Short mmCIF file of C-alpha atoms in Angstrom, two decimals:
data_model
loop_
_atom_site.label_atom_id
_atom_site.label_comp_id
_atom_site.label_asym_id
_atom_site.label_seq_id
_atom_site.Cartn_x
_atom_site.Cartn_y
_atom_site.Cartn_z
CA UNK A 1 -21.72 -17.54 21.39
CA UNK A 2 -20.63 -19.46 18.36
CA UNK A 3 -17.32 -18.43 16.84
CA UNK A 4 -16.16 -18.36 13.23
CA UNK A 5 -12.63 -19.81 13.35
CA UNK A 6 -9.95 -18.92 10.83
CA UNK A 7 -8.04 -21.89 9.47
CA UNK A 8 -4.66 -22.05 7.75
CA UNK A 9 -4.27 -23.38 4.21
CA UNK A 10 -0.87 -25.05 3.84
CA UNK A 11 0.24 -27.86 1.53
CA UNK A 12 -3.34 -28.97 0.94
CA UNK A 13 -3.96 -29.51 4.66
CA UNK A 14 -6.01 -27.35 6.98
CA UNK A 15 -4.45 -26.28 10.25
CA UNK A 16 -6.60 -24.42 12.78
CA UNK A 17 -5.14 -21.20 14.05
CA UNK A 18 -5.55 -19.59 17.45
CA UNK A 19 -7.63 -16.49 16.71
CA UNK A 20 -11.42 -16.19 16.48
CA UNK A 21 -13.91 -13.84 14.90
CA UNK A 22 -17.35 -13.66 16.48
CA UNK A 23 -20.66 -13.18 14.65
CA UNK A 24 -21.12 -9.98 16.63
CA UNK A 25 -17.88 -8.65 15.15
CA UNK A 26 -19.08 -9.66 11.69
CA UNK A 27 -22.34 -7.77 12.17
CA UNK A 28 -20.40 -4.68 13.29
CA UNK A 29 -18.22 -4.81 10.16
CA UNK A 30 -21.30 -5.08 7.92
CA UNK A 31 -22.91 -2.12 9.72
CA UNK A 32 -19.79 0.01 9.29
CA UNK A 33 -19.59 -0.81 5.58
CA UNK A 34 -23.25 0.04 5.10
CA UNK A 35 -22.84 3.38 6.86
CA UNK A 36 -19.72 4.10 4.79
CA UNK A 37 -21.56 3.61 1.50
CA UNK A 38 -24.46 5.73 2.68
CA UNK A 39 -22.23 8.57 3.82
CA UNK A 40 -20.48 8.67 0.46
CA UNK A 41 -23.71 9.85 -1.18
CA UNK A 42 -24.23 12.61 1.37
CA UNK A 43 -20.81 14.26 1.31
CA UNK A 44 -19.29 16.61 -1.25
CA UNK A 45 -15.67 15.53 -1.45
CA UNK A 46 -13.93 17.11 -4.45
CA UNK A 47 -14.16 20.82 -5.05
CA UNK A 48 -14.67 20.30 -8.79
CA UNK A 49 -16.97 17.28 -8.67
CA UNK A 50 -20.14 18.19 -10.58
CA UNK A 51 -22.17 15.00 -10.16
CA UNK A 52 -23.37 12.66 -7.47
CA UNK A 53 -21.64 9.28 -7.03
CA UNK A 54 -22.63 6.77 -9.70
CA UNK A 55 -22.85 3.45 -7.86
CA UNK A 56 -23.91 1.49 -10.92
CA UNK A 57 -20.92 2.50 -13.03
CA UNK A 58 -18.51 1.98 -10.13
CA UNK A 59 -19.88 -1.48 -9.36
CA UNK A 60 -19.80 -2.49 -13.03
CA UNK A 61 -16.19 -1.39 -13.25
CA UNK A 62 -15.23 -3.33 -10.11
CA UNK A 63 -16.97 -6.45 -11.42
CA UNK A 64 -15.26 -5.92 -14.78
CA UNK A 65 -11.79 -5.87 -13.19
CA UNK A 66 -12.60 -9.03 -11.24
CA UNK A 67 -13.91 -10.73 -14.37
CA UNK A 68 -10.83 -9.72 -16.36
CA UNK A 69 -8.35 -11.04 -13.77
CA UNK A 70 -10.40 -14.22 -13.24
CA UNK A 71 -10.60 -14.86 -17.01
CA UNK A 72 -6.81 -14.55 -17.29
CA UNK A 73 -6.30 -17.06 -14.49
CA UNK A 74 -9.02 -19.42 -15.72
CA UNK A 75 -8.54 -19.51 -19.48
CA UNK A 76 -4.93 -18.44 -20.10
CA UNK A 77 -3.17 -19.87 -17.04
CA UNK A 78 -5.74 -22.64 -16.49
CA UNK A 79 -5.42 -22.36 -12.72
CA UNK A 80 -7.37 -25.11 -10.88
CA UNK A 81 -8.53 -22.66 -8.20
CA UNK A 82 -10.20 -20.49 -10.88
CA UNK A 83 -12.65 -23.26 -11.86
CA UNK A 84 -15.45 -21.76 -9.81
CA UNK A 85 -19.05 -22.91 -9.78
CA UNK A 86 -22.23 -22.41 -7.73
CA UNK A 87 -21.02 -25.29 -5.57
CA UNK A 88 -17.73 -23.54 -4.81
CA UNK A 89 -19.57 -20.30 -4.03
CA UNK A 90 -21.82 -22.10 -1.55
CA UNK A 91 -18.81 -23.84 -0.02
CA UNK A 92 -16.89 -20.58 0.43
CA UNK A 93 -19.85 -18.73 1.94
CA UNK A 94 -20.49 -21.42 4.55
CA UNK A 95 -16.85 -22.29 5.29
CA UNK A 96 -14.71 -20.30 7.75
CA UNK A 97 -11.95 -18.17 6.15
CA UNK A 98 -8.63 -19.92 5.60
CA UNK A 99 -5.24 -18.22 5.85
CA UNK A 100 -3.17 -18.45 2.66
CA UNK A 101 0.62 -18.51 2.34
CA UNK A 102 1.07 -17.12 -1.14
CA UNK A 103 4.24 -15.26 -2.08
CA UNK A 104 4.55 -11.89 -0.36
CA UNK A 105 4.83 -10.37 -3.83
CA UNK A 106 1.26 -11.48 -4.42
CA UNK A 107 -0.14 -10.73 -0.98
CA UNK A 108 1.64 -7.43 -0.30
CA UNK A 109 2.01 -5.92 -3.80
CA UNK A 110 -0.56 -7.38 -6.20
CA UNK A 111 -3.41 -7.42 -3.69
CA UNK A 112 -2.99 -3.71 -2.77
CA UNK A 113 -2.78 -2.90 -6.50
CA UNK A 114 -5.97 -4.90 -7.12
CA UNK A 115 -7.58 -3.02 -4.23
CA UNK A 116 -6.49 0.28 -5.77
CA UNK A 117 -8.39 -0.66 -8.94
CA UNK A 118 -11.53 -1.15 -6.83
CA UNK A 119 -10.96 2.08 -4.92
CA UNK A 120 -10.37 4.23 -7.99
CA UNK A 121 -13.29 2.68 -9.83
CA UNK A 122 -15.40 4.36 -7.17
CA UNK A 123 -13.33 7.54 -6.81
CA UNK A 124 -13.38 8.23 -10.55
CA UNK A 125 -17.17 7.80 -10.46
CA UNK A 126 -17.51 10.63 -7.92
CA UNK A 127 -17.41 8.65 -4.69
CA UNK A 128 -15.74 10.28 -1.72
CA UNK A 129 -12.86 8.71 0.18
CA UNK A 130 -14.95 6.74 2.68
CA UNK A 131 -17.51 5.61 0.14
CA UNK A 132 -14.71 4.39 -2.15
CA UNK A 133 -13.16 2.59 0.84
CA UNK A 134 -16.42 0.72 1.40
CA UNK A 135 -16.59 -0.21 -2.30
CA UNK A 136 -13.02 -1.53 -2.04
CA UNK A 137 -14.07 -3.86 0.76
CA UNK A 138 -17.03 -4.98 -1.37
CA UNK A 139 -14.78 -5.74 -4.35
CA UNK A 140 -12.40 -7.75 -2.17
CA UNK A 141 -15.25 -9.78 -0.66
CA UNK A 142 -16.62 -10.52 -4.15
CA UNK A 143 -13.23 -11.82 -5.30
CA UNK A 144 -12.48 -13.89 -2.20
CA UNK A 145 -15.86 -15.64 -2.11
CA UNK A 146 -16.78 -15.88 -5.81
CA UNK A 147 -13.60 -15.85 -7.94
CA UNK A 148 -11.64 -18.69 -6.28
CA UNK A 149 -12.44 -22.25 -5.29
CA UNK A 150 -10.29 -21.71 -2.20
CA UNK A 151 -11.97 -20.51 0.96
CA UNK A 152 -11.79 -16.76 1.59
CA UNK A 153 -8.45 -15.59 2.98
CA UNK A 154 -8.63 -13.35 6.08
CA UNK A 155 -5.22 -11.81 5.38
CA UNK A 156 -6.32 -10.87 1.85
CA UNK A 157 -9.55 -9.39 3.22
CA UNK A 158 -7.38 -6.99 5.26
CA UNK A 159 -4.49 -6.32 2.87
CA UNK A 160 -6.54 -5.74 -0.29
CA UNK A 161 -8.85 -3.04 1.16
CA UNK A 162 -6.31 -1.25 3.39
CA UNK A 163 -3.51 -1.44 0.83
CA UNK A 164 -5.93 -0.53 -1.96
CA UNK A 165 -7.07 2.58 -0.07
CA UNK A 166 -3.53 3.81 0.64
CA UNK A 167 -2.27 3.10 -2.87
CA UNK A 168 -5.52 4.06 -4.59
CA UNK A 169 -6.00 7.52 -3.10
CA UNK A 170 -2.36 8.43 -3.72
CA UNK A 171 -2.50 7.30 -7.37
CA UNK A 172 -5.90 8.99 -7.85
CA UNK A 173 -4.52 12.32 -6.71
CA UNK A 174 -1.25 12.01 -8.63
CA UNK A 175 -3.20 11.16 -11.79
CA UNK A 176 -5.43 14.19 -11.17
CA UNK A 177 -2.31 16.39 -11.05
CA UNK A 178 -1.18 15.03 -14.42
CA UNK A 179 -4.60 15.63 -15.97
CA UNK A 180 -4.33 19.30 -14.95
CA UNK A 181 -0.71 19.68 -16.13
CA UNK A 182 0.36 22.05 -18.89
CA UNK A 183 1.01 19.40 -21.58
CA UNK A 184 -0.66 17.93 -24.67
CA UNK A 185 -3.92 16.19 -23.82
CA UNK A 186 -2.82 12.79 -25.15
CA UNK A 187 0.32 12.92 -23.00
CA UNK A 188 -1.65 13.94 -19.90
CA UNK A 189 -4.19 11.18 -20.49
CA UNK A 190 -1.52 8.53 -21.07
CA UNK A 191 0.45 9.44 -17.94
CA UNK A 192 -2.66 9.65 -15.76
CA UNK A 193 -3.93 6.28 -17.02
CA UNK A 194 -0.61 4.62 -16.20
CA UNK A 195 -0.93 5.87 -12.62
CA UNK A 196 -4.68 5.28 -12.35
CA UNK A 197 -5.98 2.70 -14.88
CA UNK A 198 -9.46 2.67 -13.33
CA UNK A 199 -9.75 6.44 -13.64
CA UNK A 200 -8.43 6.30 -17.20
CA UNK A 201 -11.16 3.84 -18.16
CA UNK A 202 -13.82 6.04 -16.57
CA UNK A 203 -12.49 9.12 -18.37
CA UNK A 204 -12.54 7.20 -21.67
CA UNK A 205 -16.00 5.62 -21.38
CA UNK A 206 -17.86 8.31 -19.42
CA UNK A 207 -15.93 11.60 -19.73
CA UNK A 208 -18.92 13.76 -18.80
CA UNK A 209 -19.58 11.77 -15.62
CA UNK A 210 -16.00 11.21 -14.49
CA UNK A 211 -14.64 12.94 -11.40
CA UNK A 212 -12.50 15.99 -12.15
CA UNK A 213 -10.37 15.30 -9.08
CA UNK A 214 -9.41 17.41 -6.06
CA UNK A 215 -7.84 20.84 -6.24
CA UNK A 216 -4.09 21.17 -6.69
CA UNK A 217 -2.17 21.28 -3.38
CA UNK A 218 -0.14 24.33 -2.35
CA UNK A 219 2.97 22.15 -1.94
CA UNK A 220 3.85 19.61 -4.64
CA UNK A 221 7.31 18.11 -5.27
CA UNK A 222 8.30 15.17 -7.48
CA UNK A 223 11.80 13.76 -7.09
CA UNK A 224 13.40 11.21 -9.43
CA UNK A 225 16.72 9.50 -8.74
CA UNK A 226 18.29 7.21 -11.32
CA UNK A 227 21.62 5.42 -11.52
CA UNK A 228 23.24 2.08 -10.77
CA UNK A 229 24.42 0.03 -7.84
CA UNK A 230 28.08 0.03 -6.89
CA UNK A 231 29.92 -3.22 -6.15
CA UNK A 232 30.21 -6.78 -7.42
CA UNK A 233 26.70 -6.78 -8.91
CA UNK A 234 25.90 -3.70 -10.99
CA UNK A 235 22.18 -3.12 -11.59
CA UNK A 236 20.18 -0.08 -12.61
CA UNK A 237 17.82 1.53 -10.15
CA UNK A 238 15.16 4.25 -10.19
CA UNK A 239 13.74 5.91 -7.09
CA UNK A 240 10.61 8.07 -7.48
CA UNK A 241 9.21 10.14 -4.64
CA UNK A 242 6.25 12.54 -4.44
CA UNK A 243 5.40 15.06 -1.71
CA UNK A 244 1.76 16.09 -2.04
CA UNK A 245 0.73 18.87 0.33
CA UNK A 246 2.35 19.75 3.65
CA UNK A 247 1.13 19.71 7.23
CA UNK A 248 3.10 22.93 7.72
CA UNK A 249 1.19 24.92 5.10
CA UNK A 250 -2.34 23.52 5.02
CA UNK A 251 -4.82 21.65 7.18
CA UNK A 252 -6.00 18.16 6.27
CA UNK A 253 -9.68 18.70 5.54
CA UNK A 254 -10.04 15.37 3.73
CA UNK A 255 -8.00 12.14 3.97
CA UNK A 256 -4.78 12.27 1.93
CA UNK A 257 -4.85 16.03 1.40
CA UNK A 258 -1.24 15.49 2.48
CA UNK A 259 0.72 12.37 1.58
CA UNK A 260 4.12 11.08 0.49
CA UNK A 261 4.65 8.30 -2.02
CA UNK A 262 7.87 6.45 -2.81
CA UNK A 263 8.74 3.52 -5.07
CA UNK A 264 12.20 2.07 -5.72
CA UNK A 265 12.74 -0.13 -8.78
CA UNK A 266 15.89 -2.17 -9.33
CA UNK A 267 17.24 -4.40 -12.08
CA UNK A 268 18.33 -7.96 -11.46
CA UNK A 269 16.57 -11.29 -10.79
CA UNK A 270 12.95 -11.33 -9.69
CA UNK A 271 10.40 -8.52 -9.88
CA UNK A 272 11.76 -4.95 -9.94
CA UNK A 273 10.00 -3.47 -6.87
CA UNK A 274 12.33 -3.23 -3.88
CA UNK A 275 10.41 -0.63 -1.93
CA UNK A 276 6.89 0.79 -1.95
CA UNK A 277 5.61 3.28 0.58
CA UNK A 278 2.45 5.37 0.77
CA UNK A 279 1.94 7.57 3.84
CA UNK A 280 -1.27 9.60 3.88
CA UNK A 281 -2.56 12.02 6.51
CA UNK A 282 -6.08 11.14 7.64
CA UNK A 283 -6.33 14.15 9.93
CA UNK A 284 -4.08 17.01 11.03
CA UNK A 285 -3.69 18.78 14.36
CA UNK A 286 -2.35 22.28 14.95
CA UNK A 287 1.21 22.45 16.21
CA UNK A 288 2.55 24.76 18.92
CA UNK A 289 4.40 26.78 16.29
CA UNK A 290 4.03 27.40 12.55
CA UNK A 291 7.13 25.26 11.95
CA UNK A 292 5.50 22.15 13.46
CA UNK A 293 2.58 19.96 12.47
CA UNK A 294 0.94 16.80 13.77
CA UNK A 295 -1.26 14.24 12.06
CA UNK A 296 -2.90 10.82 12.03
CA UNK A 297 -1.50 8.72 9.19
CA UNK A 298 -2.31 5.58 7.21
CA UNK A 299 0.69 3.64 5.88
CA UNK A 300 1.34 1.03 3.20
CA UNK A 301 4.84 -0.49 3.32
CA UNK A 302 6.69 -3.10 1.26
CA UNK A 303 10.44 -3.72 1.62
CA UNK A 304 12.57 -6.32 -0.16
CA UNK A 305 16.31 -7.00 -0.11
CA UNK A 306 18.60 -10.01 -0.34
CA UNK A 307 17.68 -11.13 3.20
CA UNK A 308 14.50 -9.21 4.06
CA UNK A 309 10.98 -9.17 2.65
CA UNK A 310 8.18 -7.49 4.55
CA UNK A 311 4.82 -5.96 3.83
CA UNK A 312 2.27 -4.36 6.12
CA UNK A 313 -0.61 -1.96 6.73
CA UNK A 314 -0.46 0.42 9.67
CA UNK A 315 -1.79 3.60 11.28
CA UNK A 316 0.22 6.06 13.33
CA UNK A 317 0.48 9.49 14.91
CA UNK A 318 3.27 11.67 13.58
CA UNK A 319 5.11 14.99 13.85
CA UNK A 320 6.74 17.05 11.10
CA UNK A 321 8.92 20.09 11.63
CA UNK A 322 11.26 22.46 9.84
CA UNK A 323 13.96 24.95 10.82
CA UNK A 324 16.36 27.14 8.86
CA UNK A 325 20.03 26.24 9.23
CA UNK A 326 21.78 29.30 7.89
CA UNK A 327 20.31 31.51 5.18
CA UNK A 328 19.87 28.95 2.37
CA UNK A 329 19.67 25.55 4.07
CA UNK A 330 16.48 24.20 5.62
CA UNK A 331 16.38 21.31 8.06
CA UNK A 332 13.33 19.01 8.05
CA UNK A 333 12.32 16.19 10.35
CA UNK A 334 9.54 13.61 10.64
CA UNK A 335 8.68 11.11 13.36
CA UNK A 336 5.78 8.67 13.37
CA UNK A 337 4.82 5.98 15.89
CA UNK A 338 1.93 3.62 15.29
CA UNK A 339 0.28 0.24 15.26
CA UNK A 340 0.79 -2.40 12.60
CA UNK A 341 -2.68 -3.73 11.75
CA UNK A 342 -1.36 -6.69 9.76
CA UNK A 343 2.17 -7.41 8.63
CA UNK A 344 3.81 -10.38 6.97
CA UNK A 345 7.30 -11.74 6.47
CA UNK A 346 8.58 -15.20 5.44
CA UNK A 347 8.82 -17.57 8.38
CA UNK A 348 12.06 -19.32 9.29
CA UNK A 349 11.59 -22.97 8.37
CA UNK A 350 14.54 -25.31 8.03
CA UNK A 351 14.42 -28.54 6.08
CA UNK A 352 10.81 -28.05 4.99
CA UNK A 353 9.93 -27.70 1.31
CA UNK A 354 6.65 -25.87 1.77
CA UNK A 355 6.40 -22.09 1.97
CA UNK A 356 5.04 -20.34 5.04
CA UNK A 357 4.66 -16.74 6.14
CA UNK A 358 4.24 -15.24 9.59
CA UNK A 359 1.23 -12.91 9.83
CA UNK A 360 0.29 -10.69 12.71
CA UNK A 361 -0.03 -7.24 14.26
CA UNK A 362 2.75 -5.20 15.80
CA UNK A 363 4.31 -1.76 16.07
CA UNK A 364 5.83 0.66 13.56
CA UNK A 365 8.18 3.62 13.82
CA UNK A 366 9.28 5.98 11.02
CA UNK A 367 12.01 8.61 11.41
CA UNK A 368 13.29 10.99 8.71
CA UNK A 369 15.71 13.90 8.69
CA UNK A 370 17.14 16.00 5.85
CA UNK A 371 18.87 19.23 4.86
CA UNK A 372 17.49 21.03 1.77
CA UNK A 373 18.71 23.76 -0.53
CA UNK A 374 17.64 24.85 -4.02
CA UNK A 375 15.07 22.05 -4.09
CA UNK A 376 17.65 19.30 -3.44
CA UNK A 377 18.32 17.17 -0.37
CA UNK A 378 21.95 17.79 0.61
CA UNK A 379 21.91 15.09 3.27
CA UNK A 380 19.02 12.82 4.14
CA UNK A 381 18.38 9.77 6.29
CA UNK A 382 15.36 7.53 6.82
CA UNK A 383 14.67 4.66 9.21
CA UNK A 384 11.60 2.43 9.20
CA UNK A 385 11.28 -0.07 12.06
CA UNK A 386 8.65 -2.79 12.29
CA UNK A 387 7.92 -5.22 15.13
CA UNK A 388 5.79 -8.13 13.93
CA UNK A 389 4.27 -10.60 16.37
CA UNK A 390 3.15 -13.61 14.38
CA UNK A 391 -0.24 -15.04 15.33
CA UNK A 392 -0.48 -17.24 12.24
CA UNK A 393 2.36 -19.23 10.70
CA UNK A 394 5.16 -20.14 13.12
CA UNK A 395 4.04 -17.50 15.66
CA UNK A 396 7.55 -16.02 15.59
CA UNK A 397 8.49 -12.49 16.54
CA UNK A 398 10.38 -10.43 13.96
CA UNK A 399 12.06 -7.02 14.00
CA UNK A 400 12.63 -5.50 10.55
CA UNK A 401 14.77 -2.39 10.10
CA UNK A 402 15.04 -0.57 6.77
CA UNK A 403 17.31 2.47 6.50
CA UNK A 404 18.51 4.80 3.74
CA UNK A 405 21.19 7.48 3.90
CA UNK A 406 22.00 9.78 0.98
CA UNK A 407 24.34 12.67 0.13
CA UNK A 408 23.68 14.94 -2.84
CA UNK A 409 25.82 17.60 -4.51
CA UNK A 410 23.86 20.33 -6.37
CA UNK A 411 24.82 20.84 -10.00
CA UNK A 412 22.18 23.43 -10.79
CA UNK A 413 18.75 24.22 -9.40
CA UNK A 414 16.70 21.02 -9.34
CA UNK A 415 19.60 18.84 -10.57
CA UNK A 416 22.22 17.03 -8.52
CA UNK A 417 24.36 13.92 -8.18
CA UNK A 418 24.61 11.73 -5.14
CA UNK A 419 25.32 8.48 -3.36
CA UNK A 420 22.70 6.39 -1.55
CA UNK A 421 23.32 3.61 0.97
CA UNK A 422 20.41 1.28 1.70
CA UNK A 423 20.43 -1.31 4.50
CA UNK A 424 17.89 -3.90 5.65
CA UNK A 425 18.10 -5.97 8.81
CA UNK A 426 15.87 -8.68 10.20
CA UNK A 427 15.97 -10.20 13.70
CA UNK A 428 13.83 -13.32 14.19
CA UNK A 429 12.86 -14.95 17.46
CA UNK A 430 10.83 -18.16 17.35
CA UNK A 431 10.79 -21.80 18.46
CA UNK A 432 13.88 -22.77 16.49
CA UNK A 433 16.99 -23.61 18.54
CA UNK A 434 18.85 -20.41 17.56
CA UNK A 435 17.61 -16.86 17.07
CA UNK A 436 18.68 -15.33 13.79
CA UNK A 437 19.76 -11.94 12.44
CA UNK A 438 20.39 -11.04 8.80
CA UNK A 439 21.81 -7.90 7.20
CA UNK A 440 21.85 -6.67 3.61
CA UNK A 441 23.37 -3.43 2.28
CA UNK A 442 23.57 -1.77 -1.15
CA UNK A 443 25.27 1.38 -2.43
CA UNK A 444 23.95 3.38 -5.40
CA UNK A 445 25.35 6.30 -7.40
CA UNK A 446 22.67 8.46 -8.98
CA UNK A 447 21.52 11.62 -10.68
CA UNK A 448 18.66 13.48 -8.98
CA UNK A 449 16.01 15.61 -10.68
CA UNK A 450 13.44 17.64 -8.73
CA UNK A 451 10.30 18.85 -10.48
#
């Protein structure tokens, strides 16, 4: 059987990689996408959705986002790769995909955000989760093959849809909460549009046809921490976390009925995003006791520090539990173990000017523990561990550890002050003469508000 081989685009030269993708696999992917689109028209996803999915409006919106981004790159930035033509389309369609080595900021942040625009273009036009997922894949394929002169990138064809689904469904639901909030309409609309631009456009252009969103969850907590770093370099930081639903109080009837979302922004050089995490429950399983719950999760992770940068898409099986410690303090725990579908981190290259990333699958583990009272976390600790086996790049093996430990003192209900310590470690094993380990730590003082 003939094989479609992925190549690697690096410094204008093409380097063949070691992994193959058969035509049989390609046919299976197409069949799955087709079934996903079809199923989206047959299911009733949102409780308040009055209309059937509008494929025409969703597709027009997806094409509009692609055209807008392409026009910016072509006419304002005058990027050579944006000078597409029928010849470049033909070349891309008939040429095997080529791995790119763009900045991780682009591949692991901007691509998931672009995918979220695709996903929510469909969700806001009454598509269900799986139908919107299929439309996200379609939008990514359109961009990779038609909007660039470069050959399609296999890593982008994975990161954009999977990251777009995880980020898109979370932002769609958070925006739906804001639209139902008790606040002036203009304020609700502005806040929801910031979280979900695609849904905001649909609400503006087609208010009678736009999705009303899912029902409000029984458990909903928003936590905002703000302050500054402590040490030689003082920078502001803001940490926003959302708990939407709980495996302990409700079953997951639809994907992301339960999810957590966290983003950490920090001042200083470079872009402000130091951490982005979206963990959504695809399915739940009954625990042995009411204080335990189990689920299948989809994860989007991005971590950046002075020595570590990592992004990845993964799936895992997890446990959550709770237990009272005294009369007013509640202990909570979470554990998740899973498979990293595709992760990426900068490769170790010495004395070479070009940039290169290591891409590959691996393993993921997430552990959390905390003590709560009056809505605040008295003590909390988190550890995310990633094992990445590079199959493209330098084929190195990397272990990335990201941990956070915090202590909070309640001031009044929903308001507290605290200290947060954040550490990132990377261990790299490759063909270089010496294995390498790097460690970065930061300390923050903050004020915490729980809504």
